[in-house]
PDB file of C-alpha atoms in Angstrom:
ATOM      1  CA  UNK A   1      98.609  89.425 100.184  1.00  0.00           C
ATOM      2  CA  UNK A   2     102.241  90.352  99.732  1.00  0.00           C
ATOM      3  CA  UNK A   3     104.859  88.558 100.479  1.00  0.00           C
ATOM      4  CA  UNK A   4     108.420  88.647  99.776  1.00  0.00           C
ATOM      5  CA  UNK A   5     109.934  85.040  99.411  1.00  0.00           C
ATOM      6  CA  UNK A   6     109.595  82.453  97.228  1.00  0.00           C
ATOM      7  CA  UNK A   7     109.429  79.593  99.776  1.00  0.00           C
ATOM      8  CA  UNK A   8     106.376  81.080 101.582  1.00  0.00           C
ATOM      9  CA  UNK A   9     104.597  81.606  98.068  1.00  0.00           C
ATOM     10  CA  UNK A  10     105.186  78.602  97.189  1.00  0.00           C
ATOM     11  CA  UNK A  11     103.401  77.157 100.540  1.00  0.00           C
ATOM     12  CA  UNK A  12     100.583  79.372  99.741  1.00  0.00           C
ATOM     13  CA  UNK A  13      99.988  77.822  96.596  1.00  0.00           C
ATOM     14  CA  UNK A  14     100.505  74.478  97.974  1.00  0.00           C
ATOM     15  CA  UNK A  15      97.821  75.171 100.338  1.00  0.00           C
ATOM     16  CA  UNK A  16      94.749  77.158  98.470  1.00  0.00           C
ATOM     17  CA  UNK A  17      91.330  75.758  99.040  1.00  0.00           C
ATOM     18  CA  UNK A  18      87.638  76.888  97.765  1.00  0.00           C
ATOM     19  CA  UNK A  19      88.074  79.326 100.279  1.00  0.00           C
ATOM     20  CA  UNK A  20      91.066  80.748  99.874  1.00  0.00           C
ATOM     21  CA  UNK A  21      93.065  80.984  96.581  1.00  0.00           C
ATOM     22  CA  UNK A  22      95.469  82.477  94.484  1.00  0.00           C
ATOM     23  CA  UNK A  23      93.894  84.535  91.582  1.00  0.00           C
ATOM     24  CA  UNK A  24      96.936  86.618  89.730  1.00  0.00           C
ATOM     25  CA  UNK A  25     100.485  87.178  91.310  1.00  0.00           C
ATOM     26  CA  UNK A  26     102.577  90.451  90.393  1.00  0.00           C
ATOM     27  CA  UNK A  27     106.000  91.222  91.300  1.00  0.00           C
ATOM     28  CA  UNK A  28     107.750  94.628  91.950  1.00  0.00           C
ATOM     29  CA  UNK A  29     110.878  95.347  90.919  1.00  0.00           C
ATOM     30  CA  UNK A  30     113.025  98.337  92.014  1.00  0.00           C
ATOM     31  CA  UNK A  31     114.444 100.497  88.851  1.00  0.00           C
ATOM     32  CA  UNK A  32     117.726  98.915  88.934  1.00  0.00           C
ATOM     33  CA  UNK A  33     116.948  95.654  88.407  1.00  0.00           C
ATOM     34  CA  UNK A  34     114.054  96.363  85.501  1.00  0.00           C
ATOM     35  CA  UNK A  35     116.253  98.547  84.004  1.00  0.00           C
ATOM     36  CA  UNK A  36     113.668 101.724  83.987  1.00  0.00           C
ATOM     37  CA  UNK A  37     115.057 103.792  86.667  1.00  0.00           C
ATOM     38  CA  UNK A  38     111.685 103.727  88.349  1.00  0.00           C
ATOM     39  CA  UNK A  39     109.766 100.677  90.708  1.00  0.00           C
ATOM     40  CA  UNK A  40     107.569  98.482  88.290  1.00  0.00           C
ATOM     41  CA  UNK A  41     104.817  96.311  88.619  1.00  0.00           C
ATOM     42  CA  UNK A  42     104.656  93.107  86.023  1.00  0.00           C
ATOM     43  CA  UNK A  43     102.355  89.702  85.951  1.00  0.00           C
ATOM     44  CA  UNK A  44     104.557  86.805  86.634  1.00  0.00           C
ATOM     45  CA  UNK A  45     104.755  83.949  84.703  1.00  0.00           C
ATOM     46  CA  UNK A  46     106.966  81.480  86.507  1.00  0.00           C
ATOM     47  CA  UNK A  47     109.435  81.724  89.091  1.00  0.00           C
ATOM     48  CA  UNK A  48     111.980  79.027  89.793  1.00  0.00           C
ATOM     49  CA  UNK A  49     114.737  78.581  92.614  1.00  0.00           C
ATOM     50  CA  UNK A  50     118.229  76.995  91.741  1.00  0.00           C
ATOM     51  CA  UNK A  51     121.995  77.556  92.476  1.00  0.00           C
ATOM     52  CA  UNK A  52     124.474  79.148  90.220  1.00  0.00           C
ATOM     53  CA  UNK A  53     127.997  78.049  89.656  1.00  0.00           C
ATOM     54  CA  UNK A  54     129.519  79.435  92.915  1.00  0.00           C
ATOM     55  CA  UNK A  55     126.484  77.238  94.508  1.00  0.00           C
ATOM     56  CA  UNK A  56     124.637  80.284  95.335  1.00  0.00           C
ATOM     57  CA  UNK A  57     120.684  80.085  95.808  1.00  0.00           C
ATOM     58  CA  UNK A  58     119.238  82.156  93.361  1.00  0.00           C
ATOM     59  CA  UNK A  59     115.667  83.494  92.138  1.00  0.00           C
ATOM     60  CA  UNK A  60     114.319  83.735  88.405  1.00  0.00           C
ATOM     61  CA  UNK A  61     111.485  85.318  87.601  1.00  0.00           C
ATOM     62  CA  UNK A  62     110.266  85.645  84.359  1.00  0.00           C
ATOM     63  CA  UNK A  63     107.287  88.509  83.417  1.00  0.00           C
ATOM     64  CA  UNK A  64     104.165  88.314  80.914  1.00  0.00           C
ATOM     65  CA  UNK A  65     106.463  90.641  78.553  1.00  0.00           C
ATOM     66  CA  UNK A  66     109.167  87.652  78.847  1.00  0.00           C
ATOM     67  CA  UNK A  67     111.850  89.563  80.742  1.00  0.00           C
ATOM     68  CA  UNK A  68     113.560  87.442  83.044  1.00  0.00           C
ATOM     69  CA  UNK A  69     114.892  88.962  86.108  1.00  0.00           C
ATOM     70  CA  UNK A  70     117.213  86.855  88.849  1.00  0.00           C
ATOM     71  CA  UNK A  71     119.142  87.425  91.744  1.00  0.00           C
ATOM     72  CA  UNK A  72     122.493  86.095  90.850  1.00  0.00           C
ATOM     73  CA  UNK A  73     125.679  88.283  91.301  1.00  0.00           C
ATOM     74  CA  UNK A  74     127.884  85.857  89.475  1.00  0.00           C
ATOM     75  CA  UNK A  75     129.333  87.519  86.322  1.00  0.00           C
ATOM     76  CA  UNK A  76     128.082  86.241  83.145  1.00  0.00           C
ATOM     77  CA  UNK A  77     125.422  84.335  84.584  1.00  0.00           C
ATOM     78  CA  UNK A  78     123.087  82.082  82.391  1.00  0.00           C
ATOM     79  CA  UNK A  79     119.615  80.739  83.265  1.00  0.00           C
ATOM     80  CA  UNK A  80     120.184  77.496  81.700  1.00  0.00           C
ATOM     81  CA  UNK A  81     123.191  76.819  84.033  1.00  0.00           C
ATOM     82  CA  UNK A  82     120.961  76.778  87.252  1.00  0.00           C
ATOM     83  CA  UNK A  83     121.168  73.807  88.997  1.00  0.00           C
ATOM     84  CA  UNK A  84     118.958  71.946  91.194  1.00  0.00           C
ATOM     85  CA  UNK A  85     115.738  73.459  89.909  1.00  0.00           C
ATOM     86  CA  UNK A  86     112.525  74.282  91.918  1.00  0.00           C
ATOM     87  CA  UNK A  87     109.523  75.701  89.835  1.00  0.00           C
ATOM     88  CA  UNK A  88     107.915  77.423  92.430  1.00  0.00           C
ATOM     89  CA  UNK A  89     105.520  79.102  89.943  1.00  0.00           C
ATOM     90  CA  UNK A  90     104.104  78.719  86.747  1.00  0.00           C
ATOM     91  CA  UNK A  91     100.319  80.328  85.806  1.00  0.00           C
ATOM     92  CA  UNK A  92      98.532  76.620  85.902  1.00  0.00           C
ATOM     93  CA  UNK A  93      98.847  76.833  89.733  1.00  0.00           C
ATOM     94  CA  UNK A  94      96.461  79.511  89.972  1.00  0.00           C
ATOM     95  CA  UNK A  95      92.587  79.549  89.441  1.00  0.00           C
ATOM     96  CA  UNK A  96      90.829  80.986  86.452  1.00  0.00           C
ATOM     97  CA  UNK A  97      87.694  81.567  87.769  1.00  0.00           C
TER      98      UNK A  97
END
């Protein structure tokens, strides 16, 4: 399944059963934001919603290599300043089996 917000994955996980279930989740990131110059595929670790300090929503997502990614546009913009916090991801949400 692909999807493309972190709302609707977070619903998904919310609502897995024996039937249906979440077994790995990757994200894609396009060259300029991984740095690479080239689209990249990476395990995700935990994703969290917030707001920066111009009270924009933002996304962090952080990768099994421990880069952290986000999509603020605020200058000089620190993780630990996000407010009002949603984990929407971490890897106990999914199944290991």
């Amino acid at each position: 399944m692909q999807l493309d917000d972190e709302r609707l994955l977070q619903r998904v996980l919310v609502t897995q059963s024996d039937e249906a279930y979440v077994k790995s989740i990757r994200v894609v990131t396009p060259g300029h934001i991984n740095g690479t110059g080239d689209w990249k595929m990476e395990t995700l670790v935990r994703a969290v919603i917030g707001r920066d300090r111009n009270e924009c929503s933002v996304s962090v997502l952080t990768v099994e290599s421990g880069l952290v990614y986000h999509t603020s546009q605020a200058e000089l913009f620190e993780v630990d300043d996000l407010a009002d916090q949603t984990l929407i991801f971490q890897p106990s949400m999914i199944r290991t089996d």
